[in-house]
JSON list of C-alpha atoms in Angstrom, two decimals:
[
{"chain": "J", "resi": 1, "resn": "MET", "atom": "CA", "xyz": [-37.39, -39.94, -38.35]},
{"chain": "J", "resi": 2, "resn": "LYS", "atom": "CA", "xyz": [-38.77, -36.29, -37.79]},
{"chain": "J", "resi": 3, "resn": "CYS", "atom": "CA", "xyz": [-38.85, -36.95, -34.23]},
{"chain": "J", "resi": 4, "resn": "LEU", "atom": "CA", "xyz": [-35.07, -37.88, -34.28]},
{"chain": "J", "resi": 5, "resn": "LEU", "atom": "CA", "xyz": [-34.23, -34.85, -36.21]},
{"chain": "J", "resi": 6, "resn": "PHE", "atom": "CA", "xyz": [-36.04, -32.55, -33.93]},
{"chain": "J", "resi": 7, "resn": "CYS", "atom": "CA", "xyz": [-34.55, -33.89, -30.74]},
{"chain": "J", "resi": 8, "resn": "ARG", "atom": "CA", "xyz": [-31.10, -33.43, -32.26]},
{"chain": "J", "resi": 9, "resn": "ARG", "atom": "CA", "xyz": [-31.86, -29.97, -33.23]},
{"chain": "J", "resi": 10, "resn": "GLU", "atom": "CA", "xyz": [-33.32, -28.93, -29.82]},
{"chain": "J", "resi": 11, "resn": "GLY", "atom": "CA", "xyz": [-30.54, -30.66, -28.00]},
{"chain": "J", "resi": 12, "resn": "ILE", "atom": "CA", "xyz": [-32.62, -33.49, -26.44]},
{"chain": "J", "resi": 13, "resn": "SER", "atom": "CA", "xyz": [-30.84, -36.84, -26.28]},
{"chain": "J", "resi": 14, "resn": "LEU", "atom": "CA", "xyz": [-32.69, -39.87, -27.61]},
{"chain": "J", "resi": 15, "resn": "PHE", "atom": "CA", "xyz": [-32.22, -41.47, -24.17]},
{"chain": "J", "resi": 16, "resn": "ARG", "atom": "CA", "xyz": [-33.87, -38.29, -22.40]},
{"chain": "J", "resi": 17, "resn": "PHE", "atom": "CA", "xyz": [-36.76, -38.39, -25.07]},
{"chain": "J", "resi": 18, "resn": "SER", "atom": "CA", "xyz": [-37.45, -41.98, -24.58]},
{"chain": "J", "resi": 19, "resn": "ARG", "atom": "CA", "xyz": [-37.60, -41.55, -20.80]},
{"chain": "J", "resi": 20, "resn": "LEU", "atom": "CA", "xyz": [-39.95, -38.69, -21.08]},
{"chain": "J", "resi": 21, "resn": "PHE", "atom": "CA", "xyz": [-41.98, -40.91, -23.60]},
{"chain": "J", "resi": 22, "resn": "ALA", "atom": "CA", "xyz": [-42.00, -43.84, -21.20]},
{"chain": "J", "resi": 23, "resn": "LEU", "atom": "CA", "xyz": [-43.03, -41.51, -18.48]},
{"chain": "J", "resi": 24, "resn": "VAL", "atom": "CA", "xyz": [-45.97, -39.95, -20.43]},
{"chain": "J", "resi": 25, "resn": "VAL", "atom": "CA", "xyz": [-47.11, -43.54, -21.38]},
{"chain": "J", "resi": 26, "resn": "ALA", "atom": "CA", "xyz": [-46.97, -44.81, -17.72]},
{"chain": "J", "resi": 27, "resn": "VAL", "atom": "CA", "xyz": [-48.92, -41.95, -16.47]},
{"chain": "J", "resi": 28, "resn": "MET", "atom": "CA", "xyz": [-51.73, -42.56, -19.06]},
{"chain": "J", "resi": 29, "resn": "ILE", "atom": "CA", "xyz": [-51.89, -46.21, -18.11]},
{"chain": "J", "resi": 30, "resn": "TYR", "atom": "CA", "xyz": [-52.03, -45.24, -14.55]},
{"chain": "J", "resi": 31, "resn": "VAL", "atom": "CA", "xyz": [-54.68, -42.67, -14.78]},
{"chain": "J", "resi": 32, "resn": "CYS", "atom": "CA", "xyz": [-56.82, -44.81, -17.06]},
{"chain": "J", "resi": 33, "resn": "GLY", "atom": "CA", "xyz": [-56.22, -48.00, -14.85]},
{"chain": "J", "resi": 34, "resn": "THR", "atom": "CA", "xyz": [-57.37, -46.33, -11.87]},
{"chain": "J", "resi": 35, "resn": "ALA", "atom": "CA", "xyz": [-60.26, -43.94, -13.14]},
{"chain": "J", "resi": 36, "resn": "SER", "atom": "CA", "xyz": [-62.99, -46.50, -12.90]},
{"chain": "J", "resi": 37, "resn": "ALA", "atom": "CA", "xyz": [-62.08, -48.22, -9.40]},
{"chain": "J", "resi": 38, "resn": "GLU", "atom": "CA", "xyz": [-61.25, -46.36, -6.20]},
{"chain": "J", "resi": 39, "resn": "SER", "atom": "CA", "xyz": [-60.84, -47.09, -2.68]},
{"chain": "J", "resi": 40, "resn": "MET", "atom": "CA", "xyz": [-60.68, -43.67, -1.07]},
{"chain": "J", "resi": 41, "resn": "VAL", "atom": "CA", "xyz": [-59.46, -43.60, 2.52]},
{"chain": "J", "resi": 42, "resn": "PHE", "atom": "CA", "xyz": [-59.85, -40.38, 4.71]},
{"chain": "J", "resi": 43, "resn": "VAL", "atom": "CA", "xyz": [-56.64, -38.55, 5.42]},
{"chain": "J", "resi": 44, "resn": "ASP", "atom": "CA", "xyz": [-57.82, -35.47, 7.17]},
{"chain": "J", "resi": 45, "resn": "ALA", "atom": "CA", "xyz": [-60.22, -32.47, 6.96]},
{"chain": "J", "resi": 46, "resn": "ASN", "atom": "CA", "xyz": [-59.96, -28.60, 7.23]},
{"chain": "J", "resi": 47, "resn": "ASP", "atom": "CA", "xyz": [-63.23, -26.76, 7.52]},
{"chain": "J", "resi": 48, "resn": "GLN", "atom": "CA", "xyz": [-65.42, -27.94, 4.77]},
{"chain": "J", "resi": 49, "resn": "THR", "atom": "CA", "xyz": [-62.68, -29.72, 2.84]},
{"chain": "J", "resi": 50, "resn": "GLY", "atom": "CA", "xyz": [-61.71, -33.29, 3.14]},
{"chain": "J", "resi": 51, "resn": "TYR", "atom": "CA", "xyz": [-58.63, -35.09, 1.71]},
{"chain": "J", "resi": 52, "resn": "TYR", "atom": "CA", "xyz": [-58.50, -38.53, 0.77]},
{"chain": "J", "resi": 53, "resn": "VAL", "atom": "CA", "xyz": [-56.18, -40.98, -0.88]},
{"chain": "J", "resi": 54, "resn": "ASP", "atom": "CA", "xyz": [-57.25, -43.78, -3.28]},
{"chain": "J", "resi": 55, "resn": "GLN", "atom": "CA", "xyz": [-55.37, -46.68, -1.39]},
{"chain": "J", "resi": 56, "resn": "ASP", "atom": "CA", "xyz": [-55.43, -48.97, -4.53]},
{"chain": "J", "resi": 57, "resn": "SER", "atom": "CA", "xyz": [-53.55, -46.37, -6.72]},
{"chain": "J", "resi": 58, "resn": "ILE", "atom": "CA", "xyz": [-50.53, -45.99, -4.41]},
{"chain": "J", "resi": 59, "resn": "SER", "atom": "CA", "xyz": [-47.35, -47.18, -5.74]},
{"chain": "J", "resi": 60, "resn": "LYS", "atom": "CA", "xyz": [-43.67, -46.64, -4.60]},
{"chain": "J", "resi": 61, "resn": "VAL", "atom": "CA", "xyz": [-41.16, -46.51, -7.43]},
{"chain": "J", "resi": 62, "resn": "ASP", "atom": "CA", "xyz": [-37.43, -46.10, -7.28]},
{"chain": "J", "resi": 63, "resn": "PHE", "atom": "CA", "xyz": [-35.67, -44.25, -10.14]},
{"chain": "J", "resi": 64, "resn": "THR", "atom": "CA", "xyz": [-31.87, -44.21, -10.55]},
{"chain": "J", "resi": 65, "resn": "ASP", "atom": "CA", "xyz": [-30.00, -41.34, -12.79]},
{"chain": "J", "resi": 66, "resn": "LYS", "atom": "CA", "xyz": [-26.74, -39.68, -12.76]},
{"chain": "J", "resi": 67, "resn": "ASP", "atom": "CA", "xyz": [-27.60, -37.79, -9.48]},
{"chain": "J", "resi": 68, "resn": "GLY", "atom": "CA", "xyz": [-28.48, -41.03, -7.56]},
{"chain": "J", "resi": 69, "resn": "THR", "atom": "CA", "xyz": [-31.59, -43.16, -6.71]},
{"chain": "J", "resi": 70, "resn": "HIS", "atom": "CA", "xyz": [-34.97, -41.19, -6.08]},
{"chain": "J", "resi": 71, "resn": "LYS", "atom": "CA", "xyz": [-37.64, -42.66, -4.31]},
{"chain": "J", "resi": 72, "resn": "PHE", "atom": "CA", "xyz": [-41.16, -41.74, -5.65]},
{"chain": "J", "resi": 73, "resn": "VAL", "atom": "CA", "xyz": [-44.77, -42.28, -4.36]},
{"chain": "J", "resi": 74, "resn": "ARG", "atom": "CA", "xyz": [-47.38, -42.09, -6.75]},
{"chain": "J", "resi": 75, "resn": "ALA", "atom": "CA", "xyz": [-51.03, -41.94, -5.83]},
{"chain": "J", "resi": 76, "resn": "ARG", "atom": "CA", "xyz": [-54.70, -40.59, -6.65]},
{"chain": "J", "resi": 77, "resn": "ILE", "atom": "CA", "xyz": [-55.62, -37.73, -4.21]},
{"chain": "J", "resi": 78, "resn": "ALA", "atom": "CA", "xyz": [-59.10, -36.53, -3.62]},
{"chain": "J", "resi": 79, "resn": "VAL", "atom": "CA", "xyz": [-59.89, -33.22, -2.26]},
{"chain": "J", "resi": 80, "resn": "ILE", "atom": "CA", "xyz": [-63.66, -32.84, -1.51]},
{"chain": "J", "resi": 81, "resn": "CYS", "atom": "CA", "xyz": [-65.22, -29.46, -1.00]},
{"chain": "J", "resi": 82, "resn": "ALA", "atom": "CA", "xyz": [-68.75, -30.45, 0.08]},
{"chain": "J", "resi": 83, "resn": "ASP", "atom": "CA", "xyz": [-69.97, -26.94, 0.48]},
{"chain": "J", "resi": 84, "resn": "LEU", "atom": "CA", "xyz": [-69.21, -26.25, -3.29]},
{"chain": "J", "resi": 85, "resn": "ASN", "atom": "CA", "xyz": [-70.54, -29.74, -4.56]},
{"chain": "J", "resi": 86, "resn": "ARG", "atom": "CA", "xyz": [-67.02, -30.38, -5.78]},
{"chain": "J", "resi": 87, "resn": "ARG", "atom": "CA", "xyz": [-64.58, -32.99, -5.85]},
{"chain": "J", "resi": 88, "resn": "TYR", "atom": "CA", "xyz": [-61.04, -32.59, -7.35]},
{"chain": "J", "resi": 89, "resn": "ILE", "atom": "CA", "xyz": [-59.19, -35.82, -8.09]},
{"chain": "J", "resi": 90, "resn": "TYR", "atom": "CA", "xyz": [-55.43, -35.53, -8.97]},
{"chain": "J", "resi": 91, "resn": "ALA", "atom": "CA", "xyz": [-52.92, -38.17, -10.03]},
{"chain": "J", "resi": 92, "resn": "MET", "atom": "CA", "xyz": [-49.99, -37.10, -8.34]},
{"chain": "J", "resi": 93, "resn": "GLN", "atom": "CA", "xyz": [-46.29, -38.05, -7.64]},
{"chain": "J", "resi": 94, "resn": "PHE", "atom": "CA", "xyz": [-44.32, -37.17, -4.55]},
{"chain": "J", "resi": 95, "resn": "GLU", "atom": "CA", "xyz": [-40.82, -37.29, -3.89]},
{"chain": "J", "resi": 96, "resn": "PRO", "atom": "CA", "xyz": [-40.56, -37.11, -0.04]},
{"chain": "J", "resi": 97, "resn": "ALA", "atom": "CA", "xyz": [-36.99, -36.57, 0.31]},
{"chain": "J", "resi": 98, "resn": "LYS", "atom": "CA", "xyz": [-36.98, -33.44, -1.48]},
{"chain": "J", "resi": 99, "resn": "MET", "atom": "CA", "xyz": [-40.61, -32.45, -0.38]},
{"chain": "J", "resi": 100, "resn": "THR", "atom": "CA", "xyz": [-41.92, -31.99, -3.92]},
{"chain": "J", "resi": 101, "resn": "TYR", "atom": "CA", "xyz": [-44.97, -33.05, -5.89]},
{"chain": "J", "resi": 102, "resn": "GLN", "atom": "CA", "xyz": [-45.96, -33.15, -9.44]},
{"chain": "J", "resi": 103, "resn": "ILE", "atom": "CA", "xyz": [-49.69, -33.39, -10.79]},
{"chain": "J", "resi": 104, "resn": "PHE", "atom": "CA", "xyz": [-49.98, -35.44, -13.91]},
{"chain": "J", "resi": 105, "resn": "ALA", "atom": "CA", "xyz": [-53.70, -35.23, -14.24]},
{"chain": "J", "resi": 106, "resn": "SER", "atom": "CA", "xyz": [-56.63, -33.75, -12.73]},
{"chain": "J", "resi": 107, "resn": "GLU", "atom": "CA", "xyz": [-60.30, -33.82, -12.84]},
{"chain": "J", "resi": 108, "resn": "VAL", "atom": "CA", "xyz": [-63.23, -31.83, -11.39]},
{"chain": "J", "resi": 109, "resn": "GLN", "atom": "CA", "xyz": [-66.46, -33.56, -10.54]},
{"chain": "J", "resi": 110, "resn": "ALA", "atom": "CA", "xyz": [-69.60, -32.65, -9.06]},
{"chain": "J", "resi": 111, "resn": "TYR", "atom": "CA", "xyz": [-69.61, -34.30, -5.54]},
{"chain": "J", "resi": 112, "resn": "ASP", "atom": "CA", "xyz": [-73.11, -35.61, -5.63]},
{"chain": "J", "resi": 113, "resn": "THR", "atom": "CA", "xyz": [-73.27, -37.38, -9.02]},
{"chain": "J", "resi": 114, "resn": "LYS", "atom": "CA", "xyz": [-69.42, -37.83, -9.74]},
{"chain": "J", "resi": 115, "resn": "GLU", "atom": "CA", "xyz": [-70.09, -36.30, -13.14]},
{"chain": "J", "resi": 116, "resn": "SER", "atom": "CA", "xyz": [-66.96, -34.95, -14.74]},
{"chain": "J", "resi": 117, "resn": "ILE", "atom": "CA", "xyz": [-67.10, -31.27, -15.12]},
{"chain": "J", "resi": 118, "resn": "GLU", "atom": "CA", "xyz": [-63.56, -30.76, -16.64]},
{"chain": "J", "resi": 119, "resn": "SER", "atom": "CA", "xyz": [-60.17, -32.70, -16.85]},
{"chain": "J", "resi": 120, "resn": "HIS", "atom": "CA", "xyz": [-56.53, -31.90, -17.70]},
{"chain": "J", "resi": 121, "resn": "SER", "atom": "CA", "xyz": [-53.40, -33.77, -18.26]},
{"chain": "J", "resi": 122, "resn": "THR", "atom": "CA", "xyz": [-50.42, -32.03, -17.32]},
{"chain": "J", "resi": 123, "resn": "GLY", "atom": "CA", "xyz": [-46.81, -32.70, -16.48]},
{"chain": "J", "resi": 124, "resn": "GLY", "atom": "CA", "xyz": [-45.23, -29.63, -15.11]},
{"chain": "J", "resi": 125, "resn": "LEU", "atom": "CA", "xyz": [-41.86, -29.51, -13.03]},
{"chain": "J", "resi": 126, "resn": "PRO", "atom": "CA", "xyz": [-41.77, -30.60, -9.56]},
{"chain": "J", "resi": 127, "resn": "ARG", "atom": "CA", "xyz": [-43.08, -28.08, -6.96]},
{"chain": "J", "resi": 128, "resn": "PRO", "atom": "CA", "xyz": [-42.09, -27.80, -3.40]},
{"chain": "J", "resi": 129, "resn": "TYR", "atom": "CA", "xyz": [-44.51, -28.31, -0.37]},
{"chain": "J", "resi": 130, "resn": "THR", "atom": "CA", "xyz": [-43.81, -27.46, 3.08]},
{"chain": "J", "resi": 131, "resn": "SER", "atom": "CA", "xyz": [-43.64, -29.45, 6.19]},
{"chain": "J", "resi": 132, "resn": "THR", "atom": "CA", "xyz": [-46.75, -27.71, 7.39]},
{"chain": "J", "resi": 133, "resn": "SER", "atom": "CA", "xyz": [-49.03, -28.18, 4.32]},
{"chain": "J", "resi": 134, "resn": "MET", "atom": "CA", "xyz": [-51.75, -30.70, 3.98]},
{"chain": "J", "resi": 135, "resn": "LEU", "atom": "CA", "xyz": [-49.40, -32.35, 1.28]},
{"chain": "J", "resi": 136, "resn": "LYS", "atom": "CA", "xyz": [-46.95, -33.30, 3.86]},
{"chain": "J", "resi": 137, "resn": "GLU", "atom": "CA", "xyz": [-49.58, -34.99, 5.93]},
{"chain": "J", "resi": 138, "resn": "ILE", "atom": "CA", "xyz": [-50.89, -36.83, 2.84]},
{"chain": "J", "resi": 139, "resn": "VAL", "atom": "CA", "xyz": [-47.50, -38.25, 1.90]},
{"chain": "J", "resi": 140, "resn": "ASP", "atom": "CA", "xyz": [-46.91, -39.14, 5.69]},
{"chain": "J", "resi": 141, "resn": "PHE", "atom": "CA", "xyz": [-50.34, -40.97, 5.61]},
{"chain": "J", "resi": 142, "resn": "ILE", "atom": "CA", "xyz": [-49.19, -42.85, 2.42]},
{"chain": "J", "resi": 143, "resn": "LEU", "atom": "CA", "xyz": [-45.99, -43.77, 3.57]},
{"chain": "J", "resi": 144, "resn": "ALA", "atom": "CA", "xyz": [-47.48, -45.22, 6.73]},
{"chain": "J", "resi": 145, "resn": "MET", "atom": "CA", "xyz": [-50.06, -47.36, 4.69]},
{"chain": "J", "resi": 146, "resn": "PRO", "atom": "CA", "xyz": [-49.15, -50.87, 4.15]},
{"chain": "J", "resi": 147, "resn": "THR", "atom": "CA", "xyz": [-48.80, -51.83, 0.27]},
{"chain": "J", "resi": 148, "resn": "ASP", "atom": "CA", "xyz": [-48.52, -54.83, -1.73]},
{"chain": "J", "resi": 149, "resn": "GLU", "atom": "CA", "xyz": [-45.07, -53.94, -2.93]}
]
């Protein structure tokens, strides 16, 4: 009941709150479900940094709202900096048509042992990427991969 009062007082519709809650639950299931198993595929490298996509985590989602239908791509991305002995894992969502991305969760690991050093659950606003960035290459790579969907 307090949640409903808070939503009304803050001007958040119950529908919007339920969508946000569903998104948070979906992200938690997504991150937890893919944390133990991974099938990383090499995308590209830049100097001592390698970029990988967990092909088992790729999903394509259509979402319709008042602005129309949005096509999203979700995947776990790994950025490996071997010279720093670090592996950065991100649960990300891309909207290729708008060239934006969101990071829902991140984890820093020691590359050699895969021991977790730190992790964060985030959920910020979509951020843009450019046509010359590594994220664009990653999105193009993901879109070219066959999926079960």
